[in-house]
Coordinates of C-alpha atoms and ligand atoms in Angstrom, one line a residue:
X196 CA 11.1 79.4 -92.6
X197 CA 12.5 80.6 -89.4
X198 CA 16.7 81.4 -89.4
X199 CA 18.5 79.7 -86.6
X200 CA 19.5 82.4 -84.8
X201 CA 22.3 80.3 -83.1
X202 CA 24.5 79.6 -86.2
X203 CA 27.8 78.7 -85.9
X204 CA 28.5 81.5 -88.3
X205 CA 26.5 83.4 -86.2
X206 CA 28.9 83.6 -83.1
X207 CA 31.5 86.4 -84.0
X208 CA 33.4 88.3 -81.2
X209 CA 29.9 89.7 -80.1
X210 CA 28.9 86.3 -78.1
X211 CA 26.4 84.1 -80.1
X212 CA 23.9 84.8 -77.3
X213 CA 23.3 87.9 -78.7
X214 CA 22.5 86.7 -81.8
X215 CA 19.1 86.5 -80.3
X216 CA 18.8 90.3 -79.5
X217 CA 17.4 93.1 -81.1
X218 CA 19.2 96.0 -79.1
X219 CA 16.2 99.1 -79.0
X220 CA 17.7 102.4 -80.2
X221 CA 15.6 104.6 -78.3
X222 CA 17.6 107.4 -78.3
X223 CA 16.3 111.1 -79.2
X224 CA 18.9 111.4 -82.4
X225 CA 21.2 109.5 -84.6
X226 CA 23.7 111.1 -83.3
X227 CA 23.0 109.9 -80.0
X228 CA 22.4 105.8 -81.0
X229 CA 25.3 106.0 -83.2
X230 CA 27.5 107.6 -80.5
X231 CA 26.5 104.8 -78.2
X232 CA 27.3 101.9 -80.6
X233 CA 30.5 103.0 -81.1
X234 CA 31.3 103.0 -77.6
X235 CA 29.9 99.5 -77.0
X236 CA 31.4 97.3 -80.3
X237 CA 30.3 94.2 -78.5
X238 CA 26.3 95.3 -79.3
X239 CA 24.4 93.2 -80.6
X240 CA 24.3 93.4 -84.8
X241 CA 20.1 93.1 -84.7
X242 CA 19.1 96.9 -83.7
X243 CA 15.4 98.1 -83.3
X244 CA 14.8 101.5 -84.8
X245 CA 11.5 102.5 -83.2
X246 CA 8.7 105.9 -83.4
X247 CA 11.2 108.2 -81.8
X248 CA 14.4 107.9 -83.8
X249 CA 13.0 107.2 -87.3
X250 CA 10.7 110.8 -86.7
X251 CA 14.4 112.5 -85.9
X252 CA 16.8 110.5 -88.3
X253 CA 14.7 109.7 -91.4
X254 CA 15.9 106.9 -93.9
X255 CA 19.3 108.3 -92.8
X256 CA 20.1 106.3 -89.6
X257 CA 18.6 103.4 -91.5
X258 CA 20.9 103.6 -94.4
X259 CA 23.9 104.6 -91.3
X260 CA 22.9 100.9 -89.5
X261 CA 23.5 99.0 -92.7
X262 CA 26.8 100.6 -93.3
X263 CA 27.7 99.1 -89.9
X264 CA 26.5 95.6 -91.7
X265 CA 23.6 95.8 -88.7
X266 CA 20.7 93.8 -89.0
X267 CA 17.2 96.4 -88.8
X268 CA 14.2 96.2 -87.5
X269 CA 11.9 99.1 -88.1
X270 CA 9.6 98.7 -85.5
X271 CA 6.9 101.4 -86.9
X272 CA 3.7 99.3 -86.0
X273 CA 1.6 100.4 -89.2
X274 CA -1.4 100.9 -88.9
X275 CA -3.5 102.0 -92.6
X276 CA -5.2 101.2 -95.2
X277 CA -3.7 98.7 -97.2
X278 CA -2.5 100.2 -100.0
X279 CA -1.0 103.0 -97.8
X280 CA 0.4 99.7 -95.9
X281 CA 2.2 97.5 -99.0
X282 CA 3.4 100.8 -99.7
X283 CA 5.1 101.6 -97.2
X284 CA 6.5 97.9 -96.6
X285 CA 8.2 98.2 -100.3
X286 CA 9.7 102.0 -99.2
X287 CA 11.3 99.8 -95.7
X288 CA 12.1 97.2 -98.6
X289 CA 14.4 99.9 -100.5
X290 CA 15.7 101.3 -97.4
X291 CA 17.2 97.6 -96.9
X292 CA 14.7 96.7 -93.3
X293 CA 15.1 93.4 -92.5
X294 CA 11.9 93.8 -90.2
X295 CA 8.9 95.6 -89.9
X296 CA 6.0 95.4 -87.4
X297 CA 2.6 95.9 -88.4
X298 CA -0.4 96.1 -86.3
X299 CA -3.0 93.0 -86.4
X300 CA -5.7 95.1 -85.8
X301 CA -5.7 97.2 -89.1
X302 CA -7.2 93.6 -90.6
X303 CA -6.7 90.8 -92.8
X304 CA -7.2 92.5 -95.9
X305 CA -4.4 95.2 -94.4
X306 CA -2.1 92.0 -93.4
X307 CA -2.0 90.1 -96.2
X308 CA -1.4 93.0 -98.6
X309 CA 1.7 94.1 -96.3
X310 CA 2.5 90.8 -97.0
X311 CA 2.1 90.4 -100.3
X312 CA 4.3 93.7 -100.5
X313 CA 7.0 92.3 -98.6
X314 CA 7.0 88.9 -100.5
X315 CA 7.5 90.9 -103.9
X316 CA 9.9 93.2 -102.7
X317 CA 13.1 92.6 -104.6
X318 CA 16.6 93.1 -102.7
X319 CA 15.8 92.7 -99.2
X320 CA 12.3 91.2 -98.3
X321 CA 11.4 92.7 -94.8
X322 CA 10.1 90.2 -92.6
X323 CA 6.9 91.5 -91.0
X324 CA 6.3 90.9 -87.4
X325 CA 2.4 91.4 -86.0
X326 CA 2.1 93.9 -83.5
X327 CA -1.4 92.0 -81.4
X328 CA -2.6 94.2 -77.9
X329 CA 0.0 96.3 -76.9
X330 CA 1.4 95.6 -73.4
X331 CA 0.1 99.2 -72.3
X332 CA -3.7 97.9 -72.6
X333 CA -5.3 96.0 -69.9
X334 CA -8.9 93.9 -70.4
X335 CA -10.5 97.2 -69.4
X336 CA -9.0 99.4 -71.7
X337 CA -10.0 96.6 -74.5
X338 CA -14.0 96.7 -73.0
X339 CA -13.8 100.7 -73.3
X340 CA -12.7 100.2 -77.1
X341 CA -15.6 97.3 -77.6
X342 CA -12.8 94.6 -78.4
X343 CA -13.7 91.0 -76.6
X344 CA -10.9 90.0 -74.2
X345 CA -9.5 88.9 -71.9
X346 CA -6.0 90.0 -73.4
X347 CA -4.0 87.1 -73.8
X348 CA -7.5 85.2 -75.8
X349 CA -7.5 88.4 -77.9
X350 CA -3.5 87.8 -78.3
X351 CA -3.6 84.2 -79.9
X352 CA -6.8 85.0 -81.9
X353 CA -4.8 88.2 -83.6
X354 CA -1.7 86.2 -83.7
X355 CA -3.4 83.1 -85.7
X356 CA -4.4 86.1 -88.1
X357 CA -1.6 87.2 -88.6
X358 CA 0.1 83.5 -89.4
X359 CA -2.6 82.8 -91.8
X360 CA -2.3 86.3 -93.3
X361 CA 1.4 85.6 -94.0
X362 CA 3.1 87.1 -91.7
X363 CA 6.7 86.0 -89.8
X364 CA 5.7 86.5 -86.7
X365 CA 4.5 88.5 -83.9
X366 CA 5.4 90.6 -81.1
X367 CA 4.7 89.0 -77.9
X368 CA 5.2 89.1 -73.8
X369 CA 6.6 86.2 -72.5
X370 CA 3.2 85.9 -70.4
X371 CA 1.9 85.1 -74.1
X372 CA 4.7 83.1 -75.9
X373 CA 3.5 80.0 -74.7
X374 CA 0.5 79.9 -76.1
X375 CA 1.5 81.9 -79.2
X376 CA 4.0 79.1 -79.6
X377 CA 1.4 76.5 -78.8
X378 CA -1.2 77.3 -81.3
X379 CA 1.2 79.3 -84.1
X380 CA 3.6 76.2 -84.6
X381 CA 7.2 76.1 -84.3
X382 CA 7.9 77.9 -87.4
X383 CA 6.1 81.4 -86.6
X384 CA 8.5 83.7 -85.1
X385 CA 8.1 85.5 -81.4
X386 CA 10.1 88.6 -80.5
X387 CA 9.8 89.3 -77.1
X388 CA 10.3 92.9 -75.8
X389 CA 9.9 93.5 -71.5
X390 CA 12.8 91.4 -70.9
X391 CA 14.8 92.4 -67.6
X392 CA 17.9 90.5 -66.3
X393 CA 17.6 89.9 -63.3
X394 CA 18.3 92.7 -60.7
X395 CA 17.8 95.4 -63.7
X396 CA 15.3 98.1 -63.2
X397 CA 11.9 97.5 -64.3
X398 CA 11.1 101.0 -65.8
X399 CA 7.2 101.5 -67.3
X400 CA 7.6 97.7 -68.4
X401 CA 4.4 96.1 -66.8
X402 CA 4.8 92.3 -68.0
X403 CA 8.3 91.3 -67.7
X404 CA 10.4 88.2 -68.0
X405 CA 14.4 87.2 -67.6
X406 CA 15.5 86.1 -70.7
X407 CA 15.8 82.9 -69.9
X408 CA 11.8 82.6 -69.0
X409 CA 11.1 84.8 -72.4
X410 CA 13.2 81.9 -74.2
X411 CA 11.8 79.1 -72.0
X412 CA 8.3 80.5 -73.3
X413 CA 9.1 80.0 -76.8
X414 CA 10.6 83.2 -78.0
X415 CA 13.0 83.4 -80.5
X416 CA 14.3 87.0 -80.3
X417 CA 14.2 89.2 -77.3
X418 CA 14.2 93.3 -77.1
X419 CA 16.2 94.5 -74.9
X420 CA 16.9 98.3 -74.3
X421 CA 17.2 100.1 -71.1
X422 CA 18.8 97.1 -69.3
X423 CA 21.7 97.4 -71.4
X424 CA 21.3 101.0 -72.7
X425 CA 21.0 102.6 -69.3
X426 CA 23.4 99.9 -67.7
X427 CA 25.9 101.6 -65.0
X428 CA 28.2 99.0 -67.1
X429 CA 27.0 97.7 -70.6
X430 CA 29.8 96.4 -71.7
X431 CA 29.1 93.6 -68.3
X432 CA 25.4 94.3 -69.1
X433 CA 26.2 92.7 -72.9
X434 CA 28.7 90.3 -71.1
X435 CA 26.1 88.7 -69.0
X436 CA 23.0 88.8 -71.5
X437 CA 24.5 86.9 -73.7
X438 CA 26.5 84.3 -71.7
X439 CA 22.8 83.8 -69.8
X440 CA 21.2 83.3 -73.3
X441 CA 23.8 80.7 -74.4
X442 CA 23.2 78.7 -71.1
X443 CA 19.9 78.7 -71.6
X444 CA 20.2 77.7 -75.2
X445 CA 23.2 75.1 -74.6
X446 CA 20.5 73.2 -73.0
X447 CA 17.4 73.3 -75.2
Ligands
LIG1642 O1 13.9 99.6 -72.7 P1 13.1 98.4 -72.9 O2 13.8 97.1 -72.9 O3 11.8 98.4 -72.0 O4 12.6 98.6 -74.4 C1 11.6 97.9 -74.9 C2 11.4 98.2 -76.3 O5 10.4 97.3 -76.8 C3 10.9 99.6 -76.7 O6 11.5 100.0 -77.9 C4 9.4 99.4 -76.9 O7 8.9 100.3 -77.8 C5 9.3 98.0 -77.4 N1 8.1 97.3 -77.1 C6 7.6 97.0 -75.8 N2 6.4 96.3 -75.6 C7 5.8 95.9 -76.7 C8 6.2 96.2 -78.0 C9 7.4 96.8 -78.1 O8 8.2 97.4 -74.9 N3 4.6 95.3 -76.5

């Protein structure tokens, strides 16, 4: 079962709106994220704790996030065996990771023992998020690894796997949310990353949507990082995500 992300409880002096963010740490050290959060106390409690800070901060800024009462996601795409997988899942387990991506094309056998892991788990049972073709690969880069496209076909097939395999949910662009949403049901959960306010730089993002067209699409979290971590003001950057994801939401 999915949370609602919008609870009343959920609202707090943070905007409800942002309830529905997963803030991306991708800062070179702890010291760095950590410094950042403190300066900005109206970020969002969901942080993503990708490749790049888990290499340089270990379990530490993992067990430092929950201190603050944060919400994590690990986002460490796993990729493995599946006992080196489930294993893995329980270690995020005891570090107290609410969620964990994993990549769809390490299998089913891979999925559904990372779920199986995360389903036994005691304390905290991460929820585990697919990771299907990353945004980076284009139908040719999938013909030069042998893998039938086009992209967003291969997307919804991996996806289905990873719903039948157990899984919470996927990653997903807002180009594929829709149809994710379509043939996933309303239950399976959609994080969407490459979301841009409008009039924010687009960086390396290739795909990208408002947040109102991610949530539109069907997602039910979005990642945001640069356009609130690199914000000439983030404190209006924060201001103005979440009163446009509240609009949005007031409606629907
Ligand atoms: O700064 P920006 O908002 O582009 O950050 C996007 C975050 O989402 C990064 O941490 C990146 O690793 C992640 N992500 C992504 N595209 C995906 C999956 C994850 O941009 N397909």
């Amino acid at each position: 079962m999915k949370d609602n992300p919008i609870s009343p409880a959920a609202g707090s002096a943070r905007g409800a709106g942002l309830e529905r963010v997963f803030l991306a740490l991708d800062f070179a050290t702890p010291a760095r994220a950590l410094a950042w959060l403190a300066e900005h106390p109206r970020a969002p409690r969901r942080v993503k704790v990708g490749l790049e800070l888990f290499t340089s901060g270990g379990p530490a800024i993992i067990q430092a996030l929950n201190a603050q009462e944060r919400s994590v996601f690990l986002d460490l795409k796993l990729h493995d065996i599946p006992q080196t997988v489930a294993g893995a899942v329980r270690a995020a387990a005891r570090l107290g990771v609410e969620w964990l991506t994993v990549h769809a094309a390490g299998g089913e056998r891979m999925l559904r023992a990372a779920a199986e892991a995360a389903a036994e788990a005691g304390g905290v049972r991460p929820r585990l998020l697919g990771v299907t073709v990353l945004t980076s690969l284009d139908d040719a880069a999938l013909a030069r690894l042998d893998l039938p496209g086009p992209v967003p076909e291969r997307v919804v097939r991996w996806a289905r796997l990873c719903r039948e395999a157990g899984l919470a949910g996927v990653v997903a662009s807002a180009q594929e949310a829709a149809r994710v949403r379509q043939e996933c049901g309303p239950d399976f959960v959609i994080v969407t990353p490459g979301v841009r306010p409008a009039g924010t730089a687009k960086n390396d993002q290739a795909r990208i949507a408002t947040p109102a067209e991610a949530l539109r699409a069907g997602a039910d979290y979005l990642v945001v990082g640069r356009a609130l971590t690199a914000a000439p003001d983030p404190d209006r950057a924060l201001a103005e995500l979440a009163a446009e994801i509240e609009n949005k939401t007031a409606i629907s």
